[in-house]
Tab-separated table of C-alpha atoms in Angstrom:
chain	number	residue	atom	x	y	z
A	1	UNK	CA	17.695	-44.268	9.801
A	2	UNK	CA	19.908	-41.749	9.079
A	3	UNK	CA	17.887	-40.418	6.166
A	4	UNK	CA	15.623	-40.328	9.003
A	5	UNK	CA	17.565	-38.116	11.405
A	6	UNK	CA	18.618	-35.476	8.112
A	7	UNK	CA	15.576	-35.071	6.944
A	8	UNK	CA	13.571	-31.259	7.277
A	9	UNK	CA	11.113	-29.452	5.243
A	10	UNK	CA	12.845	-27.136	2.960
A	11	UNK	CA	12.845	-23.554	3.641
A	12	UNK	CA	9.854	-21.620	2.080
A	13	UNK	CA	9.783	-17.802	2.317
A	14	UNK	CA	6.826	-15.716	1.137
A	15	UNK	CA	8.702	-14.320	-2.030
A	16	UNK	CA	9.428	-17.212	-3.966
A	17	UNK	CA	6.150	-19.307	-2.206
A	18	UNK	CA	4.271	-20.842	-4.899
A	19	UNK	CA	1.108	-23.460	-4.531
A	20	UNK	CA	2.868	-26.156	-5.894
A	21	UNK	CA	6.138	-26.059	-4.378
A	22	UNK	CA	3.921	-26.952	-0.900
A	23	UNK	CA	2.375	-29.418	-2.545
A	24	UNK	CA	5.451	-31.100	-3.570
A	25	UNK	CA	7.110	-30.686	0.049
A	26	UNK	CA	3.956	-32.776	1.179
A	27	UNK	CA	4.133	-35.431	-1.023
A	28	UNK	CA	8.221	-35.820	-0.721
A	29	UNK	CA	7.251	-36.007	3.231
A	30	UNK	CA	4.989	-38.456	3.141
A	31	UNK	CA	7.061	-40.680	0.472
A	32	UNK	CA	9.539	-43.526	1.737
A	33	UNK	CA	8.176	-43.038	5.376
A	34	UNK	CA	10.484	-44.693	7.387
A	35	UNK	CA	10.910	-44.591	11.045
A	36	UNK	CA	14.326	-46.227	11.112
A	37	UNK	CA	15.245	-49.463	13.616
A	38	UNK	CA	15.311	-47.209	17.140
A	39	UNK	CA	11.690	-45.779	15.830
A	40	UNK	CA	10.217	-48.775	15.197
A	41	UNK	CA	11.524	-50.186	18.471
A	42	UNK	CA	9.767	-47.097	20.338
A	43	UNK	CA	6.840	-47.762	18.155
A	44	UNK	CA	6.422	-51.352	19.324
A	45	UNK	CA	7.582	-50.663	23.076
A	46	UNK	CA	4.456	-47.971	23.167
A	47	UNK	CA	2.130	-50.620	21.509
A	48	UNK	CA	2.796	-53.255	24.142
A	49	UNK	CA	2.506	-50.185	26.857
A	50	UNK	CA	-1.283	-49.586	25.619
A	51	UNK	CA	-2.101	-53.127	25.517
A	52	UNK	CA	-0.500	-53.888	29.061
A	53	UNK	CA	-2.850	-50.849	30.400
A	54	UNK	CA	-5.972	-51.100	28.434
A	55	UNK	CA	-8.758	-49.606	29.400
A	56	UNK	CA	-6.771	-47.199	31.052
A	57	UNK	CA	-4.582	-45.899	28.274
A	58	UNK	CA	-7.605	-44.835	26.358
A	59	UNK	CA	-7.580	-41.617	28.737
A	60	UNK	CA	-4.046	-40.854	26.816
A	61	UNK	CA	-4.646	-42.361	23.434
A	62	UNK	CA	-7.955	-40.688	22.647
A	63	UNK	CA	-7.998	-37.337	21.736
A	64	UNK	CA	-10.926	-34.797	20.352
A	65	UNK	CA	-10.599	-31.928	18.013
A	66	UNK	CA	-13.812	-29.325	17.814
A	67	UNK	CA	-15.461	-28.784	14.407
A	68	UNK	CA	-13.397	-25.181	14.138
A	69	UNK	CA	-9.770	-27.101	14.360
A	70	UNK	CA	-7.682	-29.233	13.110
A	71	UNK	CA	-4.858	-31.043	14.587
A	72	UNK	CA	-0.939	-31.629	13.214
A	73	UNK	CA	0.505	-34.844	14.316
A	74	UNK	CA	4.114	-35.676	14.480
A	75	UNK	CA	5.668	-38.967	15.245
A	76	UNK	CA	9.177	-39.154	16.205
A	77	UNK	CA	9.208	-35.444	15.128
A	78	UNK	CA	7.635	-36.272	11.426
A	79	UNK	CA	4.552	-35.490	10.399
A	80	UNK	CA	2.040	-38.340	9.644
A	81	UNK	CA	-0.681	-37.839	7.460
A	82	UNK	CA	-2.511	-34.438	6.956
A	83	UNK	CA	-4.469	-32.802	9.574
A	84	UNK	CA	-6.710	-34.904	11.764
A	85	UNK	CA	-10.301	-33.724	12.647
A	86	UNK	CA	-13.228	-32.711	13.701
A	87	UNK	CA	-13.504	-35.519	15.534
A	88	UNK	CA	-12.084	-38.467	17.554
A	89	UNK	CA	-8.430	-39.295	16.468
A	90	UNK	CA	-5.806	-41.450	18.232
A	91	UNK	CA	-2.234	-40.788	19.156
A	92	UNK	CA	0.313	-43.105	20.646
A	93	UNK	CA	2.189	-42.322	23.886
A	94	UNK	CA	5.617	-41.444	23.555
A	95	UNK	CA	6.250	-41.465	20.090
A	96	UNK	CA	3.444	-39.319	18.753
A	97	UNK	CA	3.031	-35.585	19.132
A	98	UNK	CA	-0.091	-33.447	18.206
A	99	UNK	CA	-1.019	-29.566	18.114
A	100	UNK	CA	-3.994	-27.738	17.336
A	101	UNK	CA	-4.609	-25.096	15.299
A	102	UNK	CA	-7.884	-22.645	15.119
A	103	UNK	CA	-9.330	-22.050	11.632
A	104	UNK	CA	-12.007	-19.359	12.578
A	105	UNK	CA	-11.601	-16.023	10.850
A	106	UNK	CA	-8.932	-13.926	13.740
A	107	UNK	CA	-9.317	-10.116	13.940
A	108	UNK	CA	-6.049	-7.842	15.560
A	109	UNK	CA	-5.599	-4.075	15.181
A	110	UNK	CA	-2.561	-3.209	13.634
A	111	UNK	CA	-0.689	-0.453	15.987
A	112	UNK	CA	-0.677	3.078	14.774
A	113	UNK	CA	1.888	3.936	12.447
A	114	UNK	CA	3.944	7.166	12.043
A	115	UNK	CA	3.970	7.261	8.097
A	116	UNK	CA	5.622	10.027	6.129
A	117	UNK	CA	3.304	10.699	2.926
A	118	UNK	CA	4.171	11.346	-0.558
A	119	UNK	CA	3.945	14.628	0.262
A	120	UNK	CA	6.180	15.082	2.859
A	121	UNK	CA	3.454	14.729	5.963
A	122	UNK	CA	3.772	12.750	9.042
A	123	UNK	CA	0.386	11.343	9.716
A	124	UNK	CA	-0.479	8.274	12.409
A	125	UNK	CA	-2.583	5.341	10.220
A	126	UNK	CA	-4.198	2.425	12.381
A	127	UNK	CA	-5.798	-0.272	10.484
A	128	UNK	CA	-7.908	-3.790	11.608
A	129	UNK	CA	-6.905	-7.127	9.745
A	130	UNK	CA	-8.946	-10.645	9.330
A	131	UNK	CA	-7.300	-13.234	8.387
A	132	UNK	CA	-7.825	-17.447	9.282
A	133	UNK	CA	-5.670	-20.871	8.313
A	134	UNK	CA	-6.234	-22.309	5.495
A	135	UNK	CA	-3.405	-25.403	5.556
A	136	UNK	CA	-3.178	-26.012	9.539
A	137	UNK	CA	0.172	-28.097	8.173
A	138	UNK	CA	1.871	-24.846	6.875
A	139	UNK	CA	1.227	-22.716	9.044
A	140	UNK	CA	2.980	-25.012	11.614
A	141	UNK	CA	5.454	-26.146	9.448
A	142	UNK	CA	6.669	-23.242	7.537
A	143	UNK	CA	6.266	-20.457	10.354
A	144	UNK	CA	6.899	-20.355	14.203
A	145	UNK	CA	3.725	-18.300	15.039
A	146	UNK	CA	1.406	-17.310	11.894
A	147	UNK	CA	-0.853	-14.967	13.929
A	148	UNK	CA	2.342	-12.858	15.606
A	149	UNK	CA	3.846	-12.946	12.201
A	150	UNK	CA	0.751	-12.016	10.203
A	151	UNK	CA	0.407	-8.937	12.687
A	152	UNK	CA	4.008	-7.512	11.786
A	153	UNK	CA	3.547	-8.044	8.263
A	154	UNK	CA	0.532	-6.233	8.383
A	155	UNK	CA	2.193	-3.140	10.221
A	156	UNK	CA	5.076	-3.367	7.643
A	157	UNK	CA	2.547	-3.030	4.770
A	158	UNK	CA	0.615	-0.357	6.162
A	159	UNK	CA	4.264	1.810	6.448
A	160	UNK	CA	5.258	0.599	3.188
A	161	UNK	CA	1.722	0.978	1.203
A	162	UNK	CA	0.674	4.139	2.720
A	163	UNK	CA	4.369	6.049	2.043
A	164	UNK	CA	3.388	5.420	-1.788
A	165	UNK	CA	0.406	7.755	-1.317
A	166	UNK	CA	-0.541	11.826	-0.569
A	167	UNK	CA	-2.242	13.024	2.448
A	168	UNK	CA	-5.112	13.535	-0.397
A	169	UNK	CA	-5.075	10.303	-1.458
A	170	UNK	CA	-4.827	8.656	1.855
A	171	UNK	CA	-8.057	10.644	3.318
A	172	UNK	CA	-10.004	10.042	-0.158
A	173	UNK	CA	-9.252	6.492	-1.705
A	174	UNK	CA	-9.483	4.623	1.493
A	175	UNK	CA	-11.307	1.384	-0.351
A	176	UNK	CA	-8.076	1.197	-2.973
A	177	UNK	CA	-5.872	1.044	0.202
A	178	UNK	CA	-7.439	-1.442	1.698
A	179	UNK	CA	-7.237	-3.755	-1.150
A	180	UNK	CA	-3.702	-2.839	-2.404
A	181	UNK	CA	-2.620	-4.063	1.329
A	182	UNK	CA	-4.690	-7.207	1.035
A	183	UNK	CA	-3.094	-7.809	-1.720
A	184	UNK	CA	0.225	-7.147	-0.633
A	185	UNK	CA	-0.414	-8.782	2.742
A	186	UNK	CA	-1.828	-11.954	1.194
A	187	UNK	CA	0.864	-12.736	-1.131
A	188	UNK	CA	3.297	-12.587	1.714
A	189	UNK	CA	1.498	-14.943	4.241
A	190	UNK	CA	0.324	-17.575	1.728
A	191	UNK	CA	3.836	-19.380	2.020
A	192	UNK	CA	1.796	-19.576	6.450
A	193	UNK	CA	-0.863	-21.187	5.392
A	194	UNK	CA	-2.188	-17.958	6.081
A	195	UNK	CA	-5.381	-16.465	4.203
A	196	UNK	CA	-6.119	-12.484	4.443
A	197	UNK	CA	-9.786	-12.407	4.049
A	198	UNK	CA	-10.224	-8.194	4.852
A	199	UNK	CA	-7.797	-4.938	5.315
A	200	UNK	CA	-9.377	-1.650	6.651
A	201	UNK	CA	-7.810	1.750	7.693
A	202	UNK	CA	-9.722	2.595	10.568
A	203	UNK	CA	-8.016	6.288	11.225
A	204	UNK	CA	-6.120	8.653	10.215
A	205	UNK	CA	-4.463	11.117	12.982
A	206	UNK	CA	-3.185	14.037	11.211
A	207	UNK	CA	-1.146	16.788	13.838
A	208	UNK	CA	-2.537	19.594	15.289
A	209	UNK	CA	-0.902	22.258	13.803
A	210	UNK	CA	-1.533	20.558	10.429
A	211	UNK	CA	-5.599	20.643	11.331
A	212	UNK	CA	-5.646	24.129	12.164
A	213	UNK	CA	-3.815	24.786	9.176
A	214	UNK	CA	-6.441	22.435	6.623
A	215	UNK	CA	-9.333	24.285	9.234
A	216	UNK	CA	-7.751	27.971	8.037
A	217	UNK	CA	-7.585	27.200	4.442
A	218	UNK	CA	-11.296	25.589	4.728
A	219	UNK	CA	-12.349	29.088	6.034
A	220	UNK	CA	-10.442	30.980	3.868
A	221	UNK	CA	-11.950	28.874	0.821
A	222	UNK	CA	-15.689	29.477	2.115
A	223	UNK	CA	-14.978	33.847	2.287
A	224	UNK	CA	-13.413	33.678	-0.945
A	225	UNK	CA	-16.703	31.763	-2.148
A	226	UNK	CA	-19.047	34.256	-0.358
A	227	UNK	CA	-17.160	36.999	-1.523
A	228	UNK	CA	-17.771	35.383	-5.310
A	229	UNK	CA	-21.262	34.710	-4.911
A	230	UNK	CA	-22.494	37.938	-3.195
A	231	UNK	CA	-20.072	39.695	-6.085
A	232	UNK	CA	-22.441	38.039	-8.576
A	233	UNK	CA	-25.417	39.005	-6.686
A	234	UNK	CA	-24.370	42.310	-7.125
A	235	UNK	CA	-24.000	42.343	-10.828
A	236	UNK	CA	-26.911	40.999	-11.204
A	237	UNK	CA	-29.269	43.643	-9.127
A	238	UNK	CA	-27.235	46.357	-11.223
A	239	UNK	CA	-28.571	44.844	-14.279
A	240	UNK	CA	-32.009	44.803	-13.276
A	241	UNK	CA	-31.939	48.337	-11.728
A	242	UNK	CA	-30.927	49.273	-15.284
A	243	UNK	CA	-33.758	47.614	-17.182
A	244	UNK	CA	-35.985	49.043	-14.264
A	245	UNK	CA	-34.281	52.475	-15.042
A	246	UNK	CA	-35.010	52.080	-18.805
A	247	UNK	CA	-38.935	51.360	-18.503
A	248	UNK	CA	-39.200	54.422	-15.841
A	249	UNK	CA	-37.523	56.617	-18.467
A	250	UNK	CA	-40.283	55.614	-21.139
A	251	UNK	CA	-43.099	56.364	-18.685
A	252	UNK	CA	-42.382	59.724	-16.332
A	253	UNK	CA	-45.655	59.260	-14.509
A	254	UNK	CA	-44.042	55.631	-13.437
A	255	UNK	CA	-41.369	57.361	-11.435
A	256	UNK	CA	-44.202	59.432	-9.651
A	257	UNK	CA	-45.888	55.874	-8.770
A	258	UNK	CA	-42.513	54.513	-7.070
A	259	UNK	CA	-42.153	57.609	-5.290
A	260	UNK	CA	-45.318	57.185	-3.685
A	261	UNK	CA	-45.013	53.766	-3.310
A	262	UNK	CA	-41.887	54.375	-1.174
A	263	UNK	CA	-43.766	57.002	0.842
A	264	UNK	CA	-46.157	53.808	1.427
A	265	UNK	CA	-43.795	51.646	2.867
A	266	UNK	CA	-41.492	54.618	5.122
A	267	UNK	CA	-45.293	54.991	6.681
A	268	UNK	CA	-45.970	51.576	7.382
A	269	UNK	CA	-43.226	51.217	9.688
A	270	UNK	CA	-44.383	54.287	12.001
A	271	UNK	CA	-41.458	56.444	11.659
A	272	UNK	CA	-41.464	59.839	12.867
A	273	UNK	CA	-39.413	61.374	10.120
A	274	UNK	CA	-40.756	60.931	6.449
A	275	UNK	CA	-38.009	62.115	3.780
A	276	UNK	CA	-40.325	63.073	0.408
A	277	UNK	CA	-38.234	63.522	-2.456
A	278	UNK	CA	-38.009	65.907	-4.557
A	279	UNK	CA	-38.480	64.831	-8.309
A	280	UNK	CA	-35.662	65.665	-10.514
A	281	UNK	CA	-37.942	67.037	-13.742
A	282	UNK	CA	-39.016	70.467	-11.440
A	283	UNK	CA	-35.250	70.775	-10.736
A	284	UNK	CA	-34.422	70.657	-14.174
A	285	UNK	CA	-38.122	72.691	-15.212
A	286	UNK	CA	-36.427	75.249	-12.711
A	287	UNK	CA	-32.626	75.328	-14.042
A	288	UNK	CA	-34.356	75.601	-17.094
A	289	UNK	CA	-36.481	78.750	-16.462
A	290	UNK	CA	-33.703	80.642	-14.464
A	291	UNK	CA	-31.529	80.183	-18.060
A	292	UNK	CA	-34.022	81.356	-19.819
């Protein structure tokens, strides 16, 4: 009896959780089960209660579980067995305790979180976590509420992954985020009987002043490019106004042929003013001649 009365599961925190440690708290529980005189006494009182009421105690001894849960039963505060369900299971009055617990896949939104970067800028991360229960024994046993706890882990990690990292880095490598808190966030909330099946960082709020800043330097990047690109263009026409130079210079009667050709196009567009020039070989025929 007393044995009994001293007995409790033995602490398990997420660090030092390991598979078979749980598996080894299970089996010690379930090992020299022994309810003690009082608990049999309360076992047998409760047995002679259903009989004395049948049918009517089936409306307290019958109990249903849906296909998505399982349920933890305790008896005299122990736990007997492993999980019951999905099904019909039956518990006896007074002596026998049950709760359920939901194994479908649970989403929550982890808060936003002011995080200071590697590089010294405060940015506000929110992020979206699914996780389910994959021992509904642990996660009753070992932790007073998995989902609530799961939640501030998750908020913990975000802070703590996320501080590791550059703005850069945060706004770029998204997908290695999201796994490097899975990671971090399933190793801590295995020891729950808690499974993180998906992390992702839904958005990143930088500050105003900081956007107008990234929007300046954006704008100042583009200029500097246009500035490049039409110096380029530039170069470019010079060279080919040069090789056009050199095949004029070959041919004299070609640089008669582009001056009418210009005289073409100044006409075309109906302007009242026509500007002809005047070749440079008669200016230099006429310097020439006045030497002379």
């Amino acid at each position: 009896m007393n044995r009994a009365r001293n007995y409790h599961y033995p602490p398990i925190t997420p660090a030092s959780f390991s598979r078979s440690s749980i598996i080894r708290s299970h089996a010690d529980s379930h090992e020299d089960y022994n309810l003690g005189l009082c608990g049999y006494i309360l076992l047998m009182l409760s047995y002679a209660l259903i009989c004395l009421t049948f049918p009517f105690s089936l409306t307290v001894c019958l109990k249903v579980v849906q296909e998505y849960e399982r349920a933890v039963m305790f008896r005299l505060g122990r736990i007997l067995g492993g999980a019951k369900g999905p099904g019909l299971f039956i518990i006896v009055p007074c002596v026998d305790a049950y709760t359920k617990v939901d194994l479908r896949t649970v989403t929550f939104d982890v808060p936003p979180q002011e995080i200071l970067t590697k590089d010294s800028v405060t940015v506000a991360v929110d992020a979206v976590v699914y996780f389910r229960v994959f021992d509904p024994v642990i996660s009753i046993t070992n932790v007073e509420d998995a989902p609530k706890s799961t939640q501030l882990l998750a908020a913990t990690s975000l802070r703590n992954v996320l501080g590791t990292k550059s703005l850069q880095e945060i706004l770029s490598d998204r997908e290695s985020i999201a796994q490097t808190m899975q990671a971090a966030l399933d190793e801590g909330t295995e020891g729950w009987g808690v499974r993180v099946e998906r992390v992702e960082v839904k958005d990143v709020r930088l500050p105003v002043q900081l956007q107008r800043a990234m929007a300046a330097e954006a704008e100042a990047a583009r200029e500097a490019r246009a500035k490049v690109i039409a110096a380029e263009g530039e170069q470019k026409a010079s060279r080919a106004l040069k090789d056009a130079a050199d095949v004029i210079m070959q041919s004299p009667t070609a640089l008669q042929l582009r001056y009418l050709q210009t005289l073409t196009t100044i006409a075309s567009e109906k302007n009242s003013t026509i500007v002809f020039p005047i070749p440079i070989e008669l200016m230099q025929a006429a310097i020439t001649t006045y030497h002379s």
